[in-house]
Short mmCIF file of C-alpha atoms in Angstrom, two decimals:
data_model
loop_
_atom_site.label_atom_id
_atom_site.label_comp_id
_atom_site.label_asym_id
_atom_site.label_seq_id
_atom_site.Cartn_x
_atom_site.Cartn_y
_atom_site.Cartn_z
CA MET A 1 -14.41 -14.75 -13.15
CA THR A 2 -17.95 -13.35 -12.83
CA LYS A 3 -19.54 -12.58 -9.47
CA SER A 4 -21.93 -15.52 -9.93
CA ALA A 5 -19.08 -17.92 -10.73
CA LEU A 6 -17.03 -16.57 -7.85
CA LYS A 7 -19.97 -17.05 -5.49
CA LYS A 8 -20.43 -20.66 -6.65
CA PHE A 9 -16.69 -21.28 -6.24
CA MET A 10 -16.75 -19.93 -2.67
CA VAL A 11 -19.75 -22.11 -1.79
CA VAL A 12 -18.02 -25.22 -3.16
CA ALA A 13 -14.77 -24.29 -1.41
CA MET A 14 -16.57 -23.86 1.92
CA ALA A 15 -18.33 -27.19 1.46
CA VAL A 16 -15.00 -28.89 0.79
CA VAL A 17 -13.44 -27.27 3.86
CA ILE A 18 -16.36 -28.35 6.04
CA ALA A 19 -16.28 -31.89 4.67
CA VAL A 20 -12.53 -32.23 5.13
CA SER A 21 -12.51 -30.63 8.57
CA SER A 22 -15.25 -32.96 9.73
CA SER A 23 -13.32 -36.06 8.74
CA ILE A 24 -9.77 -35.15 9.90
CA PRO A 25 -8.87 -35.28 13.61
CA VAL A 26 -8.01 -31.82 14.92
CA HIS A 27 -5.43 -31.27 17.59
CA ALA A 28 -6.70 -29.14 20.47
CA GLU A 29 -5.07 -25.74 20.68
CA THR A 30 -3.61 -25.18 24.13
CA THR A 31 -3.58 -21.91 25.99
CA LEU A 32 0.11 -21.49 25.24
CA GLU A 33 -0.53 -22.05 21.54
CA ARG A 34 -3.32 -19.51 21.61
CA LEU A 35 -1.00 -17.12 23.46
CA GLN A 36 1.76 -17.66 20.92
CA ARG A 37 -0.67 -17.24 18.02
CA ALA A 38 -2.12 -14.09 19.60
CA LYS A 39 1.38 -12.60 19.90
CA GLU A 40 2.13 -13.49 16.27
CA GLU A 41 -1.14 -11.94 15.14
CA LYS A 42 -0.37 -8.82 17.17
CA GLU A 43 3.05 -8.59 15.51
CA LYS A 44 1.40 -8.88 12.10
CA THR A 45 -1.11 -6.18 13.06
CA GLU A 46 1.71 -3.92 14.25
CA GLU A 47 3.57 -4.53 10.98
CA ALA A 48 0.41 -3.71 9.04
CA LYS A 49 0.03 -0.52 11.08
CA GLU A 50 3.65 0.46 10.46
CA ASP A 51 3.25 -0.22 6.73
CA THR A 52 0.08 1.90 6.67
CA GLU A 53 1.82 4.70 8.58
CA ASP A 54 4.69 4.56 6.07
CA ARG A 55 2.19 4.65 3.23
CA LYS A 56 0.41 7.59 4.84
CA ALA A 57 3.72 9.46 5.21
CA SER A 58 4.54 8.76 1.55
CA LEU A 59 1.08 9.94 0.51
CA GLN A 60 1.50 13.09 2.60
CA ILE A 61 4.85 13.83 0.92
CA SER A 62 3.25 13.39 -2.51
CA LYS A 63 0.31 15.56 -1.48
CA ASN A 64 2.61 18.31 -0.18
CA SER A 65 4.55 18.20 -3.45
CA LEU A 66 1.32 18.52 -5.40
CA LEU A 67 0.22 21.40 -3.18
CA GLY A 68 3.47 23.16 -4.03
CA GLU A 69 2.85 22.56 -7.73
CA LEU A 70 -0.73 23.75 -7.33
CA SER A 71 0.44 26.96 -5.65
CA THR A 72 2.87 27.62 -8.51
CA LEU A 73 0.18 26.83 -11.09
CA ASN A 74 -2.27 29.19 -9.39
CA ASP A 75 0.39 31.92 -9.46
CA ASN A 76 0.95 31.21 -13.15
CA LEU A 77 -2.78 31.29 -13.77
CA ALA A 78 -3.07 34.64 -11.99
CA GLU A 79 -0.18 36.01 -14.07
CA VAL A 80 -1.66 34.71 -17.32
CA SER A 81 -5.09 36.12 -16.39
CA ALA A 82 -3.52 39.49 -15.64
CA ASN A 83 -1.71 39.40 -19.00
CA LEU A 84 -4.94 38.50 -20.71
CA GLU A 85 -6.77 41.41 -19.05
CA LYS A 86 -4.00 43.79 -20.19
CA ILE A 87 -4.19 42.44 -23.75
CA GLU A 88 -7.97 42.83 -23.75
CA ALA A 89 -7.56 46.40 -22.50
CA ASP A 90 -4.95 47.03 -25.23
CA ILE A 91 -7.37 45.62 -27.81
CA THR A 92 -10.12 47.92 -26.61
CA ALA A 93 -7.77 50.91 -26.75
CA LYS A 94 -6.48 49.87 -30.20
CA GLU A 95 -10.02 49.50 -31.52
CA ALA A 96 -10.76 53.00 -30.24
CA GLU A 97 -7.63 54.31 -32.01
CA ILE A 98 -8.75 52.60 -35.21
CA VAL A 99 -12.19 54.21 -34.97
CA GLN A 100 -10.51 57.59 -34.43
CA ALA A 101 -8.15 56.96 -37.35
CA GLN A 102 -11.11 56.06 -39.55
CA GLU A 103 -12.83 59.30 -38.59
CA GLU A 104 -9.61 61.24 -39.30
CA LEU A 105 -9.28 59.50 -42.65
CA GLU A 106 -12.82 60.35 -43.61
CA GLN A 107 -12.24 63.96 -42.56
CA ALA A 108 -8.98 64.07 -44.53
CA LYS A 109 -10.78 62.73 -47.61
CA ILE A 110 -13.43 65.39 -47.20
CA VAL A 111 -10.87 68.17 -46.83
CA GLU A 112 -8.88 66.88 -49.80
CA GLN A 113 -12.02 66.73 -51.89
CA GLU A 114 -13.03 70.25 -50.82
CA GLN A 115 -9.58 71.59 -51.68
CA TYR A 116 -9.73 69.86 -55.03
CA GLU A 117 -13.19 71.26 -55.76
CA ASN A 118 -12.14 74.78 -54.70
CA MET A 119 -9.08 74.59 -56.93
CA LYS A 120 -11.20 73.44 -59.84
CA LEU A 121 -13.61 76.26 -59.17
CA ARG A 122 -10.90 78.89 -59.15
CA ILE A 123 -9.36 77.53 -62.33
CA LYS A 124 -12.74 77.39 -63.97
CA THR A 125 -13.49 80.91 -62.87
CA MET A 126 -10.16 82.18 -64.17
CA TYR A 127 -10.14 80.38 -67.52
CA GLU A 128 -13.81 80.17 -68.44
CA ASN A 129 -14.57 82.02 -71.72
CA GLY A 130 -16.77 85.05 -71.26
CA ALA A 131 -16.18 85.39 -67.56
CA SER A 132 -15.52 88.91 -66.32
CA TYR A 133 -12.63 87.71 -64.18
CA ASN A 134 -11.00 85.31 -66.53
CA TYR A 135 -7.27 84.96 -66.64
CA LEU A 136 -6.76 87.19 -69.75
CA ASN A 137 -8.98 90.00 -68.55
CA PHE A 138 -7.28 89.81 -65.17
CA LEU A 139 -3.88 90.27 -66.80
CA LEU A 140 -5.00 92.77 -69.51
CA ASN A 141 -6.52 95.01 -66.95
CA SER A 142 -3.10 95.61 -65.46
CA ASN A 143 -2.26 99.28 -65.03
CA ASN A 144 1.30 98.86 -66.12
CA PHE A 145 3.84 96.20 -66.80
CA ALA A 146 4.82 95.97 -63.18
CA ASP A 147 1.19 95.40 -62.25
CA PHE A 148 1.03 92.77 -64.99
CA LEU A 149 4.02 91.01 -63.54
CA ASN A 150 2.56 91.20 -60.04
CA LYS A 151 -0.73 89.75 -61.25
CA SER A 152 1.06 87.03 -63.16
CA ASP A 153 3.07 86.23 -60.05
CA TYR A 154 -0.13 86.21 -58.01
CA VAL A 155 -1.79 83.78 -60.38
CA GLU A 156 1.32 81.59 -60.29
CA GLN A 157 1.47 81.72 -56.50
CA MET A 158 -2.22 80.82 -56.25
CA ASN A 159 -1.62 77.87 -58.53
CA LYS A 160 1.38 76.75 -56.50
CA TYR A 161 -0.62 77.16 -53.28
CA ASP A 162 -3.43 75.03 -54.64
CA GLN A 163 -0.98 72.36 -55.78
CA LYS A 164 0.80 72.48 -52.43
CA MET A 165 -2.38 72.24 -50.39
CA LEU A 166 -3.72 69.47 -52.58
CA LYS A 167 -0.46 67.55 -52.16
CA GLN A 168 -0.49 68.21 -48.43
CA TYR A 169 -4.04 66.93 -48.04
CA LYS A 170 -3.22 63.87 -50.11
CA GLU A 171 -0.17 63.18 -47.95
CA SER A 172 -2.25 63.73 -44.80
CA ARG A 173 -4.87 61.28 -46.10
CA GLU A 174 -2.20 58.73 -46.96
CA GLU A 175 -0.60 59.20 -43.52
CA VAL A 176 -3.92 58.61 -41.79
CA ALA A 177 -4.58 55.59 -44.04
CA ASN A 178 -1.14 54.18 -43.25
CA LYS A 179 -1.77 54.85 -39.59
CA GLN A 180 -5.09 52.97 -39.81
CA THR A 181 -3.41 50.05 -41.60
CA LYS A 182 -0.70 49.91 -38.95
CA LEU A 183 -3.29 50.04 -36.17
CA GLU A 184 -5.26 47.23 -37.80
CA GLU A 185 -2.07 45.16 -38.07
CA GLU A 186 -1.31 45.86 -34.43
CA LEU A 187 -4.88 44.89 -33.55
CA ALA A 188 -4.50 41.62 -35.48
CA ASP A 189 -1.25 40.94 -33.59
CA LEU A 190 -3.04 41.64 -30.31
CA HIS A 191 -5.83 39.23 -31.26
CA ASP A 192 -3.21 36.58 -32.11
CA LEU A 193 -1.53 37.23 -28.77
CA GLN A 194 -4.93 37.06 -27.08
CA ASP A 195 -5.57 33.64 -28.67
CA GLU A 196 -2.14 32.47 -27.58
CA VAL A 197 -2.62 33.64 -24.00
CA ASN A 198 -6.15 32.18 -23.93
CA ASP A 199 -4.68 28.85 -25.02
CA GLN A 200 -2.02 29.18 -22.35
CA LYS A 201 -4.67 30.01 -19.76
CA SER A 202 -6.72 26.95 -20.79
CA LYS A 203 -3.67 24.70 -20.41
CA VAL A 204 -2.76 26.14 -17.00
CA THR A 205 -6.41 25.88 -15.89
CA GLU A 206 -6.47 22.24 -17.01
CA LEU A 207 -3.29 21.58 -15.02
CA VAL A 208 -4.77 23.34 -11.98
CA ASN A 209 -7.94 21.23 -12.18
CA LYS A 210 -5.96 18.01 -12.72
CA THR A 211 -3.59 18.79 -9.84
CA SER A 212 -6.52 19.73 -7.60
CA LYS A 213 -8.15 16.37 -8.34
CA ASN A 214 -4.88 14.59 -7.56
CA VAL A 215 -4.61 16.49 -4.28
CA ALA A 216 -8.20 15.51 -3.45
CA ALA A 217 -7.41 11.87 -4.31
CA TYR A 218 -4.35 11.89 -2.05
CA THR A 219 -6.42 13.54 0.69
CA ASP A 220 -8.97 10.71 0.42
CA GLN A 221 -6.22 8.07 0.48
CA ILE A 222 -4.63 9.72 3.52
CA ALA A 223 -8.02 9.77 5.25
CA ASP A 224 -8.48 6.07 4.43
CA ALA A 225 -5.00 5.33 5.75
CA GLU A 226 -5.79 7.22 8.97
CA GLN A 227 -8.98 5.21 9.39
CA THR A 228 -7.02 2.01 8.80
CA ILE A 229 -4.40 3.10 11.35
CA ASP A 230 -7.13 3.86 13.90
CA ALA A 231 -8.75 0.48 13.24
CA LEU A 232 -5.40 -1.31 13.55
CA SER A 233 -4.63 0.61 16.77
CA SER A 234 -7.95 -0.53 18.21
CA MET A 235 -7.20 -4.07 17.06
CA ILE A 236 -3.78 -3.94 18.71
CA ASN A 237 -5.38 -2.76 21.96
CA GLU A 238 -7.84 -5.66 21.83
CA GLN A 239 -5.04 -8.09 21.00
CA GLU A 240 -3.00 -6.81 23.94
CA GLN A 241 -5.97 -7.39 26.21
CA ASP A 242 -6.41 -10.90 24.78
CA ILE A 243 -2.70 -11.59 25.23
CA ALA A 244 -2.86 -10.39 28.81
CA LYS A 245 -5.81 -12.70 29.48
CA LEU A 246 -4.12 -15.66 27.78
CA GLN A 247 -0.88 -14.95 29.62
CA LYS A 248 -2.77 -14.96 32.88
CA GLN A 249 -4.61 -18.13 31.90
CA TYR A 250 -1.36 -19.80 30.84
CA GLU A 251 0.32 -18.88 34.11
CA GLU A 252 -2.68 -20.25 35.97
CA GLU A 253 -2.41 -23.50 33.97
CA LEU A 254 1.28 -23.79 34.75
CA ALA A 255 0.48 -23.22 38.39
CA LYS A 256 -2.23 -25.85 38.21
CA SER A 257 0.18 -28.23 36.54
CA ARG A 258 2.68 -27.74 39.34
CA LEU A 259 -0.07 -28.04 41.95
CA ALA A 260 -1.38 -31.15 40.24
CA ALA A 261 2.01 -32.75 40.70
CA GLN A 262 1.85 -31.85 44.36
CA SER A 263 -1.85 -32.61 44.80
CA SER A 264 -3.34 -35.73 46.28
CA TRP A 265 -4.04 -38.47 43.78
CA ARG A 266 -6.69 -41.12 43.81
CA ASP A 267 -6.00 -44.61 42.69
CA ILE A 268 -7.63 -45.74 39.47
CA SER A 269 -9.52 -48.34 41.50
CA GLU A 270 -11.33 -45.49 43.26
CA VAL A 271 -12.79 -44.18 40.00
CA THR A 272 -16.23 -45.29 38.87
CA PHE A 273 -16.66 -44.84 35.15
CA GLU A 274 -20.09 -44.05 33.76
CA GLU A 275 -21.75 -45.43 30.67
CA GLY A 276 -20.57 -43.46 27.69
CA ASP A 277 -17.18 -42.50 29.25
CA ARG A 278 -15.33 -44.94 26.99
CA LYS A 279 -16.95 -43.58 23.79
CA LEU A 280 -16.45 -39.99 24.96
CA LEU A 281 -12.76 -40.51 25.77
CA ALA A 282 -12.09 -42.52 22.57
CA ASN A 283 -13.62 -39.77 20.39
CA LEU A 284 -11.68 -37.04 22.25
CA ILE A 285 -8.49 -39.06 21.60
CA TYR A 286 -9.53 -39.26 17.94
CA CYS A 287 -9.98 -35.46 17.74
CA GLU A 288 -6.76 -34.69 19.62
CA ALA A 289 -4.42 -37.44 18.40
CA GLY A 290 -6.15 -39.41 15.65
CA ALA A 291 -3.17 -38.83 13.35
CA GLU A 292 -0.57 -39.48 16.09
CA PRO A 293 1.14 -42.82 16.78
CA TYR A 294 -0.65 -45.19 19.14
CA SER A 295 1.62 -44.21 22.05
CA GLY A 296 0.54 -40.60 21.52
CA GLN A 297 -3.12 -41.62 21.64
CA VAL A 298 -2.52 -43.48 24.94
CA ALA A 299 -0.74 -40.40 26.30
CA VAL A 300 -3.73 -38.12 25.50
CA GLY A 301 -6.07 -40.58 27.24
CA ALA A 302 -3.66 -40.68 30.21
CA VAL A 303 -3.78 -36.87 30.56
CA VAL A 304 -7.58 -37.00 30.82
CA ILE A 305 -7.48 -39.80 33.40
CA ASN A 306 -4.67 -38.00 35.34
CA ARG A 307 -7.00 -35.04 35.72
CA VAL A 308 -9.76 -37.34 36.93
CA LEU A 309 -7.33 -38.75 39.51
CA SER A 310 -6.01 -35.32 40.61
CA SER A 311 -7.74 -33.42 43.39
CA ARG A 312 -7.26 -30.23 41.35
CA TYR A 313 -9.68 -31.24 38.59
CA PRO A 314 -13.21 -32.69 38.30
CA ASN A 315 -13.37 -36.34 39.38
CA THR A 316 -15.25 -37.66 36.33
CA VAL A 317 -14.36 -38.14 32.67
CA VAL A 318 -17.32 -36.00 31.61
CA GLY A 319 -16.37 -33.24 34.11
CA VAL A 320 -12.73 -33.16 32.94
CA ILE A 321 -13.47 -33.21 29.20
CA TYR A 322 -16.23 -30.63 29.38
CA GLN A 323 -14.46 -28.34 31.85
CA ASN A 324 -14.61 -24.80 30.45
CA LYS A 325 -12.01 -24.00 27.75
CA GLN A 326 -9.81 -27.03 28.39
CA PHE A 327 -10.08 -28.99 25.13
CA SER A 328 -10.48 -27.23 21.77
CA PRO A 329 -12.54 -30.00 20.10
CA VAL A 330 -15.18 -29.37 22.76
CA ASN A 331 -15.17 -25.61 22.11
CA ASP A 332 -15.16 -25.75 18.30
CA GLY A 333 -17.74 -28.55 17.94
CA HIS A 334 -15.44 -31.23 16.50
CA LEU A 335 -15.98 -33.54 19.48
CA ALA A 336 -19.77 -33.30 19.14
CA LEU A 337 -19.47 -34.13 15.43
CA ALA A 338 -17.15 -37.05 16.13
CA LEU A 339 -19.49 -38.41 18.82
CA ALA A 340 -22.52 -38.06 16.57
CA ASN A 341 -20.81 -40.28 13.97
CA ASP A 342 -18.62 -42.25 16.43
CA ARG A 343 -15.50 -41.51 14.36
CA ALA A 344 -13.10 -42.99 16.93
CA THR A 345 -10.94 -45.74 15.44
CA ALA A 346 -10.22 -49.13 17.01
CA ASP A 347 -6.83 -47.83 18.19
CA CYS A 348 -8.55 -44.83 19.83
CA TYR A 349 -10.86 -47.18 21.72
CA ARG A 350 -7.93 -49.38 22.69
CA ALA A 351 -6.00 -46.35 23.94
CA ALA A 352 -9.07 -45.23 25.93
CA ASP A 353 -9.32 -48.70 27.50
CA GLU A 354 -5.65 -48.62 28.51
CA ALA A 355 -5.91 -45.13 30.00
CA MET A 356 -9.12 -46.03 31.90
CA SER A 357 -7.32 -49.08 33.30
CA GLY A 358 -4.64 -46.81 34.79
CA VAL A 359 -1.93 -47.15 32.12
CA THR A 360 0.10 -43.95 31.65
CA ASN A 361 3.21 -43.34 29.58
CA VAL A 362 3.47 -39.67 30.66
CA GLY A 363 3.47 -39.99 34.43
CA HIS A 364 1.23 -37.43 36.15
CA CYS A 365 1.19 -34.93 33.24
CA VAL A 366 -2.08 -33.01 32.95
CA TYR A 367 -1.28 -30.88 29.82
CA PHE A 368 -0.06 -31.50 26.27
CA ARG A 369 0.66 -29.38 23.21
CA THR A 370 2.88 -29.16 20.13
CA PRO A 371 6.51 -28.57 21.13
CA ILE A 372 7.70 -24.96 21.42
CA ALA A 373 10.66 -23.28 23.08
CA GLY A 374 10.24 -22.82 26.81
CA ILE A 375 8.20 -25.95 27.43
CA SER A 376 9.92 -29.09 28.71
CA GLY A 377 8.30 -32.46 29.25
CA THR A 378 7.85 -35.83 27.64
CA GLN A 379 7.61 -35.70 23.85
CA ILE A 380 5.63 -38.39 22.07
CA GLY A 381 4.96 -37.97 18.39
CA GLY A 382 3.95 -34.40 17.65
CA HIS A 383 3.04 -33.54 21.27
CA ILE A 384 4.92 -32.63 24.39
CA PHE A 385 3.29 -33.65 27.67
CA TYR A 386 3.94 -31.68 30.84
#
């Protein structure tokens, strides 16, 4: 349902309520009824407060649990961050080792190349035709056979040395190259590990943020619950004050009822009714007992006239009916509406006539209400008269 449709529905509903309430007689709510209703409303408010306190306690437990999770997640995040920093440091160190290995490899290549060039130069020098120090001249210039053998051995040793050094430099170059390859593989592994830890860090960070939001949400709900509890506590205080006032008023009414029974009573012949009293009383009977049996309507009229006859109440119909907070239809406007349209039925007028003539079917009762425990009196229809 849209807001516009809902608004129209509420307007129609209110109109229906007003129309119905203006056409149906409404029983006056007595002080005891108001007291009973106030106590019931207070009980409901106390229940609502207890429910809210329980909800707050449950929210607090959930929040505390989340705070524990958040603490653990923060510890995990700190550990993952520390691991990530170590990996980044290892990567930096490994990159430096690779740079050094590259420099060593380049140096090894240079040395190998130099050794190779020197060896070629010596061989060229020894074997080049026409050279003064070629291999044959070197051997033929031996002083004796022993010198020849020594020179031959020298040449052989030089050749072996060159081969050895060349092999050694090649092996050194290959070792450095292998070292560089291994370092690059280790660096790749570190980068993979870095990606893995970064992913882990992102997931933990996401959990930290999500949990923090949940904690904040629970904090807001707890704050709302606390505000609700405070509002309900204030409401309970006000209700207790209202109950105390109604209790006092009810006790005063009971006292008045007892006093009325003991008070001096005028005879109906001593009462002078004013113009409009009949219409006023008939419409009050309509508001209070329009849906009651005829005997109940007479009884309501009798209560009004009993008050007129009692020395404890005003001595006119107008004074009794409009006495402060005595009849609900006066307070809530239903009597004024009934009078404006003269809604009183023929039976209501007949009951008013009987009561104004002194007829009473409830003795000297000056109060009536719906029956509840603790109140004894004469019950007629849906009312008890006391």
